[in-house]
Short mmCIF file of C-alpha atoms and ligand atoms in Angstrom, two decimals:
data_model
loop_
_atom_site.label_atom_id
_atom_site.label_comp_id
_atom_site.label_asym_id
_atom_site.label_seq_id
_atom_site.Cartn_x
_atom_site.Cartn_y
_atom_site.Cartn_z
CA UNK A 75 35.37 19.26 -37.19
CA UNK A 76 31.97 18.69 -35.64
CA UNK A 77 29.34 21.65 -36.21
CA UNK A 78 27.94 24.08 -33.75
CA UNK A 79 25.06 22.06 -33.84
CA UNK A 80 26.78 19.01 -32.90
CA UNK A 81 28.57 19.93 -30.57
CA UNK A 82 25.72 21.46 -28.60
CA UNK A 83 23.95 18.38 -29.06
CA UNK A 84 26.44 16.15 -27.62
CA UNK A 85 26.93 18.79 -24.90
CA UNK A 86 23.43 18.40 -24.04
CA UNK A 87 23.51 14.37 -24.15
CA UNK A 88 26.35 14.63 -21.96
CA UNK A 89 24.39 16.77 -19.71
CA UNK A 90 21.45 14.42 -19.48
CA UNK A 91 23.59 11.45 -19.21
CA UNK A 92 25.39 13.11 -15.33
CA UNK A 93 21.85 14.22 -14.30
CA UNK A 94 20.14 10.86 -14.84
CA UNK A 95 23.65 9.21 -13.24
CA UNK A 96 23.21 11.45 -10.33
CA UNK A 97 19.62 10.86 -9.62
CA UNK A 98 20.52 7.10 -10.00
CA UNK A 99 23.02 7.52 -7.38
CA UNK A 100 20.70 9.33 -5.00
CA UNK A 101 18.42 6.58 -5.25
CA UNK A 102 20.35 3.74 -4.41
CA UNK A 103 21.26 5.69 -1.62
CA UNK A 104 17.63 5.72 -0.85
CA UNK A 105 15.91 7.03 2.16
CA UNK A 106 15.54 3.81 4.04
CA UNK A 107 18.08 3.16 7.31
CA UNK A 108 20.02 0.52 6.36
CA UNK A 109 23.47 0.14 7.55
CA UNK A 110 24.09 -3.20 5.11
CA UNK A 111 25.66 -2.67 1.74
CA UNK A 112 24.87 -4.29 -1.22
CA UNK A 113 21.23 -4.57 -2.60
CA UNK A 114 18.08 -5.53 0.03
CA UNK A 115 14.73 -6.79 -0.88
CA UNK A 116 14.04 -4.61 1.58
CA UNK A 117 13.40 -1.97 -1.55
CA UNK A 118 10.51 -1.72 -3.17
CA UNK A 119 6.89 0.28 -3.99
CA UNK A 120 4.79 1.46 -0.94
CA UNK A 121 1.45 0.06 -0.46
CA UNK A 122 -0.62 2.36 0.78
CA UNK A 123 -3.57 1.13 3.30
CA UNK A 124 -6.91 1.17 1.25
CA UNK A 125 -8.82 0.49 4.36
CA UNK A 126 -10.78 -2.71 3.08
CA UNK A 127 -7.85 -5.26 3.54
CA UNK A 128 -9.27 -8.81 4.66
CA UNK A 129 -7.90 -11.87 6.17
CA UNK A 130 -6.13 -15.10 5.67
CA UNK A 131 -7.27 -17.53 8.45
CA UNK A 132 -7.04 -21.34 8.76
CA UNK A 133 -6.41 -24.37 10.88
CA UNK A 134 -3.31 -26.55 10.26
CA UNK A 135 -4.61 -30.11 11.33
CA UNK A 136 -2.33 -33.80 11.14
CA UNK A 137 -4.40 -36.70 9.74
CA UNK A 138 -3.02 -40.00 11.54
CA UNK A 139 -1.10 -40.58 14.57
CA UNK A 140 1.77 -38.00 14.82
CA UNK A 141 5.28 -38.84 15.28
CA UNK A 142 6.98 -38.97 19.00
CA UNK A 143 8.94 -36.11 19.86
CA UNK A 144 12.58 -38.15 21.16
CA UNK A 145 14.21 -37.16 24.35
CA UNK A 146 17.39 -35.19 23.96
CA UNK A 147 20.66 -36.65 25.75
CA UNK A 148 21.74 -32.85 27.69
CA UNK A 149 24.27 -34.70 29.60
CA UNK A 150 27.15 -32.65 27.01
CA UNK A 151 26.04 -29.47 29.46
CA UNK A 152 24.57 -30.28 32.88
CA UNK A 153 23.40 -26.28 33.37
CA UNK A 154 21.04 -28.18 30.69
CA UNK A 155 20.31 -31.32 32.00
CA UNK A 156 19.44 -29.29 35.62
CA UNK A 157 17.16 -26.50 34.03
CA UNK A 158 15.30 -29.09 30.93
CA UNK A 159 15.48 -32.48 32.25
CA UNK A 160 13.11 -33.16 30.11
CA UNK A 161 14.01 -31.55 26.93
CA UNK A 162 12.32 -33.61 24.14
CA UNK A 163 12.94 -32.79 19.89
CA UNK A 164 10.27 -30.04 18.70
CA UNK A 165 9.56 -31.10 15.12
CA UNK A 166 5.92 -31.88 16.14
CA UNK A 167 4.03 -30.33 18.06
CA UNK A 168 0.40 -31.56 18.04
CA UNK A 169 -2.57 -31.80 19.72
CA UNK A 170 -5.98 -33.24 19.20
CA UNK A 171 -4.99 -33.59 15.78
CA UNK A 172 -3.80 -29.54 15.37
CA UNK A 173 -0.06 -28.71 14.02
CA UNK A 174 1.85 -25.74 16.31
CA UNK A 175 4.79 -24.09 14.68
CA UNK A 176 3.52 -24.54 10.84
CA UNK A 177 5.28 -21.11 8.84
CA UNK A 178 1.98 -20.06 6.94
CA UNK A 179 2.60 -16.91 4.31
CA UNK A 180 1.99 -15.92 1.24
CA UNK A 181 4.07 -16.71 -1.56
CA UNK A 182 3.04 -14.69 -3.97
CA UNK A 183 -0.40 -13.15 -5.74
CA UNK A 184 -1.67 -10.29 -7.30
CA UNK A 185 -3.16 -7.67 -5.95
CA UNK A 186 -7.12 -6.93 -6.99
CA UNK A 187 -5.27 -3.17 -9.33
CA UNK A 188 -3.30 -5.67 -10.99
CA UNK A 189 0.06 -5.32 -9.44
CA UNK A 190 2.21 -8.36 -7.57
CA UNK A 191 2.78 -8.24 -4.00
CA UNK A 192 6.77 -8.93 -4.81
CA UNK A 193 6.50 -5.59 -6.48
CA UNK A 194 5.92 -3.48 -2.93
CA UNK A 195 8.73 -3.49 -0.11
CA UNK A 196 6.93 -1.36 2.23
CA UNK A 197 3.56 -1.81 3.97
CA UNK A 198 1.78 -0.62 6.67
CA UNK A 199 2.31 -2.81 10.33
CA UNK A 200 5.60 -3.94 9.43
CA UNK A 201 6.21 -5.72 12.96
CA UNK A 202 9.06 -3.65 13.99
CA UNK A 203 11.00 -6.29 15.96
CA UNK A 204 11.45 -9.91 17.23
CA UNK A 205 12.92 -11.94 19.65
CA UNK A 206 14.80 -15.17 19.77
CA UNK A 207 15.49 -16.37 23.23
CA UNK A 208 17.64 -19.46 24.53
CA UNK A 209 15.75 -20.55 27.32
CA UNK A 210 16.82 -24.22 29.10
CA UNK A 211 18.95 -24.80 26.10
CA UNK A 212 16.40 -24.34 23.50
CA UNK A 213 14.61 -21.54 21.25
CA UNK A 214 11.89 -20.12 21.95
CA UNK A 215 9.77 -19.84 19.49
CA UNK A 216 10.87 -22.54 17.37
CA UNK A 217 9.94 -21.38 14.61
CA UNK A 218 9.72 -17.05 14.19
CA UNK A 219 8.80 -14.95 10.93
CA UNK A 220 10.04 -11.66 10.49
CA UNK A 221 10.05 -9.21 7.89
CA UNK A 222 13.54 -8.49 5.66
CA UNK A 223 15.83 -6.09 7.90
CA UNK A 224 13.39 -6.34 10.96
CA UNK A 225 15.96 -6.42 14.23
CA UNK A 226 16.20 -9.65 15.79
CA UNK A 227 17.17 -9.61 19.45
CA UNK A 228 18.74 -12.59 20.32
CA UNK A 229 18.89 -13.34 24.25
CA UNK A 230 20.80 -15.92 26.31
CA UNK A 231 18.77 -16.78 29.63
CA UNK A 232 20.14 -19.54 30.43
CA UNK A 233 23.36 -20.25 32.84
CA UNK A 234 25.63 -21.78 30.29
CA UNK A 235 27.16 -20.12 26.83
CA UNK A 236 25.13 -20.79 23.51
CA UNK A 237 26.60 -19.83 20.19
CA UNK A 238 23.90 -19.11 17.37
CA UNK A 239 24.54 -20.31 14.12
CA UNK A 240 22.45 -19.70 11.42
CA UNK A 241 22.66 -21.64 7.85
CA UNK A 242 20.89 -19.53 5.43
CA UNK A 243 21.19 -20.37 1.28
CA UNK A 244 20.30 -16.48 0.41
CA UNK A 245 21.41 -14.95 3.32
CA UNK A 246 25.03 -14.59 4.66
CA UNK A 247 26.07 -17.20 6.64
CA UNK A 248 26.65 -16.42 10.73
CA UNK A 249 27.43 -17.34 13.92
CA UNK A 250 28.49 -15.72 17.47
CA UNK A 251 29.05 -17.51 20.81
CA UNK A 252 27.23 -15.49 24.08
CA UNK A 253 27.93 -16.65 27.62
CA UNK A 254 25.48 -16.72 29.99
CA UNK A 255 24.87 -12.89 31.39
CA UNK A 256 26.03 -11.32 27.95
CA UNK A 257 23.88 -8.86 26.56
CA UNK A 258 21.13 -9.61 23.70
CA UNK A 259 22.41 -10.04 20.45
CA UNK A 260 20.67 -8.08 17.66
CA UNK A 261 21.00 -9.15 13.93
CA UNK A 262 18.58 -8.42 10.67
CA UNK A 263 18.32 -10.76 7.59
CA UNK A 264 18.40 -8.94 4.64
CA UNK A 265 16.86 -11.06 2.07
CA UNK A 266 13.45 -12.98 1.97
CA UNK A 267 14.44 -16.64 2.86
CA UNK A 268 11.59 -19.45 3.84
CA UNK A 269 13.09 -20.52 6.13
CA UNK A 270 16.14 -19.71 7.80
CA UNK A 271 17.65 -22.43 10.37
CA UNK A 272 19.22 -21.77 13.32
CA UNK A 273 21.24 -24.28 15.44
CA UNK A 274 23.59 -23.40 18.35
CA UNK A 275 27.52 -25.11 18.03
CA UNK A 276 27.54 -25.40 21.58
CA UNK A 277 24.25 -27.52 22.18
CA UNK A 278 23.94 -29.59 18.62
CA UNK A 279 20.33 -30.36 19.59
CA UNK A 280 18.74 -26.86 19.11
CA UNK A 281 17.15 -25.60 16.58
CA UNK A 282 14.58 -23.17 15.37
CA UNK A 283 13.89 -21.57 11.90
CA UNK A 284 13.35 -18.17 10.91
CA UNK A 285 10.93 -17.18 8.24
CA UNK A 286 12.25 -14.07 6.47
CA UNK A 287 9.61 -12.48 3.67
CA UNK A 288 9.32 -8.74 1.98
CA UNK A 289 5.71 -8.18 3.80
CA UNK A 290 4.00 -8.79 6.71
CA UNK A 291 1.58 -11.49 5.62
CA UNK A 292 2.58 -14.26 7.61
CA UNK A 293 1.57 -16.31 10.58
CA UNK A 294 3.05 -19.47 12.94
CA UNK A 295 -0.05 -21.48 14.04
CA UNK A 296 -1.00 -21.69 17.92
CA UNK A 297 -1.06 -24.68 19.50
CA UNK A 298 -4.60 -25.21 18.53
CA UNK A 299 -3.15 -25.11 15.16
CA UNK A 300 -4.86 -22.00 13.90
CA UNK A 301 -3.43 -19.01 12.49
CA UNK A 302 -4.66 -15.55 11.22
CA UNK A 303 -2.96 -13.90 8.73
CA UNK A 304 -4.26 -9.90 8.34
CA UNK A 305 -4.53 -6.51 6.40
CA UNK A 306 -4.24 -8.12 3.16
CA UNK A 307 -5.04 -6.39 0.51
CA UNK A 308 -7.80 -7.82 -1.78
CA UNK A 309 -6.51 -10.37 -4.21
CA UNK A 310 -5.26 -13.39 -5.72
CA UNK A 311 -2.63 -15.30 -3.58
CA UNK A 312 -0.75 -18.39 -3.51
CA UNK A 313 -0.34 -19.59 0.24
CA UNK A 314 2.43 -21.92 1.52
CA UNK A 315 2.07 -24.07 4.81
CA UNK A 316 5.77 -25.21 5.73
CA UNK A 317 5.92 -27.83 8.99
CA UNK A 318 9.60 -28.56 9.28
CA UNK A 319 10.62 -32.92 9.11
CA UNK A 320 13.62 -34.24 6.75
CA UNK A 321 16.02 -32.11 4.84
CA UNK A 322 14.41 -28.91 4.02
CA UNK A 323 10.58 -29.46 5.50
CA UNK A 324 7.55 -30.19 3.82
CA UNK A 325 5.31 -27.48 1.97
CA UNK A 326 1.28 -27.72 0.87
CA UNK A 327 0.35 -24.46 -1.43
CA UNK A 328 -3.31 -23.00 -1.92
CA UNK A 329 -4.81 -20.20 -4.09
CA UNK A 330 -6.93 -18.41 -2.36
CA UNK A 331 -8.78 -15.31 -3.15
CA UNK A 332 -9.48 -12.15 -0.59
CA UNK A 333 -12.05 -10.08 -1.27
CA UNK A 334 -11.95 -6.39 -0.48
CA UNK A 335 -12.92 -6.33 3.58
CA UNK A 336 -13.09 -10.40 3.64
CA UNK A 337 -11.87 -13.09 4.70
CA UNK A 338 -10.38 -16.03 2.96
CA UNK A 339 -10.38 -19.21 4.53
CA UNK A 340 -7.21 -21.71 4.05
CA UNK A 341 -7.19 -24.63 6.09
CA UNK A 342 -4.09 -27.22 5.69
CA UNK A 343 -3.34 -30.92 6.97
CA UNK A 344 -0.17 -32.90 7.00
CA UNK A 345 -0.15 -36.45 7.83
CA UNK A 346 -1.41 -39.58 6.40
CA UNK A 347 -3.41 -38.67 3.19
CA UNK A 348 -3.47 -34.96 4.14
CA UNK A 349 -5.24 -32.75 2.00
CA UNK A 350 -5.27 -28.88 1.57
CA UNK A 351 -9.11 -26.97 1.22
CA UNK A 352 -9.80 -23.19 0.63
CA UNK A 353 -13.26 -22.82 1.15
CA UNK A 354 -15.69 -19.59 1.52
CA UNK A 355 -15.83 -18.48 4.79
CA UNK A 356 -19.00 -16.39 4.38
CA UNK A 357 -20.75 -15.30 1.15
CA UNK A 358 -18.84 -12.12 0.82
CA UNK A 359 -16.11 -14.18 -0.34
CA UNK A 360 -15.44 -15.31 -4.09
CA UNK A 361 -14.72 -18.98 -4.78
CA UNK A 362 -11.52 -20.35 -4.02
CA UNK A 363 -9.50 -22.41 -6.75
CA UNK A 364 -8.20 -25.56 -4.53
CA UNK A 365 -4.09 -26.33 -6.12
CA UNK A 366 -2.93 -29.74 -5.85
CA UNK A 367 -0.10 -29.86 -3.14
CA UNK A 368 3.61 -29.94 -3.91
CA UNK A 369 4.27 -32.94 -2.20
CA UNK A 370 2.93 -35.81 -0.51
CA UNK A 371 4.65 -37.81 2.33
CU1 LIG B 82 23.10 -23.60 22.90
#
């Protein structure tokens, strides 16, 4: 027979144990829309705008003589061949020596309190939507970043059916065919992937790739290869370049540091003996720690 005392304490464990059960409950449930089940990096601390965020800028140059975009046979669909006689491959896209379409965003860093970025799942300027449009039987863009569970509308202007197919490793796995007329398509990815690609099963020559990260600190470069990347909070990052070419694309990384209402500079080159340089774009900033790249060609 347990005593009085025992019994009231195991009563009271008991207690505690359904409260803290509950409250675990009501969190998972969370407050955030999200019609997915299962877990979504999408979860996470709130950052909360300090007001002396700075800037991630650069140019993304090619050393050498870049590679020919090849001309795509469209003859499979001639509502291609009539609207892009011309359609040429999109892996580069360069001119005087400046990359278009290179995925620049920040891997990971620590903030200047001491906490990580990975820790925080909501900041302020989320971009609240995107678009992917077919458009003479390619994407435009070619290569989009979007935040986790940020809508993706998906739109079919061209006279002929496309089906989007994405191949993801973290994400799940999709495709849907939509004729020409049919109303945009709108889809989310739920989990940070760099980078997602998308191809189309009816026109095997299309591609694009989707950059999917917790926070808004990413940028595609222009055509004059340079990018901005903005309301960073001041800290210690690691910085990824990704241009697309072989099996999963080529990456150059750089630490840079952003000081509170700075800018840090990070310029990156692909190419013959490309290099990577983070230097101080004005003397507010605080010296830059150069990485060696991942990978050479
Ligand atoms: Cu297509």
């Amino acid at each position: 027979m347990l005593s009085k005392n025992a019994r009231l304490w195991l009563g009271l464990i008991a207690m505690i144990s359904l409260l803290s059960l509950a409250s675990a409950c009501h969190n998972s449930g969370g407050d955030e829309a999200n019609d997915n089940t299962g877990p979504t990096e999408g979860a996470g601390k709130t950052y909360t705008a300090k007001n002396n965020e700075g800037t991630i800028s650069g140019v993304v140059s090619y050393n050498g003589t870049a590679p020919e975009n090849k001309k795509i046979d469209t003859s499979a669909d001639s509502a291609c061949t009539s609207k892009s006689p011309d359609l040429k491959t999109e892996e580069w896209v360069v001119a005087d020596g400046k990359i278009a379409n290179a995925y620049v965003y920040i891997k990971d860093g620590t903030l200047a309190d001491g906490s990580k970025i990975g820790d925080y799942g909501k900041w302020p300027n989320m971009p609240a939507s995107a678009t992917l449009d077919q458009n003479g039987c390619h994407y435009h863009p070619h290569v989009l970043g979007v935040v986790v569970n940020e809508p993706i509308s998906i739109t079919n202007s061209d006279p002929t059916q496309h089906n989007i197919h994405w191949t993801p490793k973290v994400n799940p796995e999709w495709n849907q065919s939509q004729p020409n007329g049919a109303p945009p398509i709108e889809k989310t990815l739920q989990r940070a992937e760099v980078l997602v690609p998308v191809k189309c099963n009816q026109h095997p020559w299309m591609i694009a790739y989707i950059g999917v990260t917790k926070h808004p600190f990413f940028a595609v470069s222009a055509e004059d290869g340079t990018f901005t990347i903005s309301g960073v909070p001041a800290g210690k990052y690691t910085v990824v370049a990704w241009k697309e070419g072989g099996q999963a694309g080529t990456e150059k990384t750089m630490e840079v540091t952003v000081p509170a209402n700075g800018s840090a500079k990070a310029d990156f080159a692909f190419g013959e003996a490309a290099t990577t340089s983070a230097q101080p774009s004005s003397l507010q900033m605080m010296p830059a720690i150069e990485f060696p790249m991942l990978r050479r060609h």
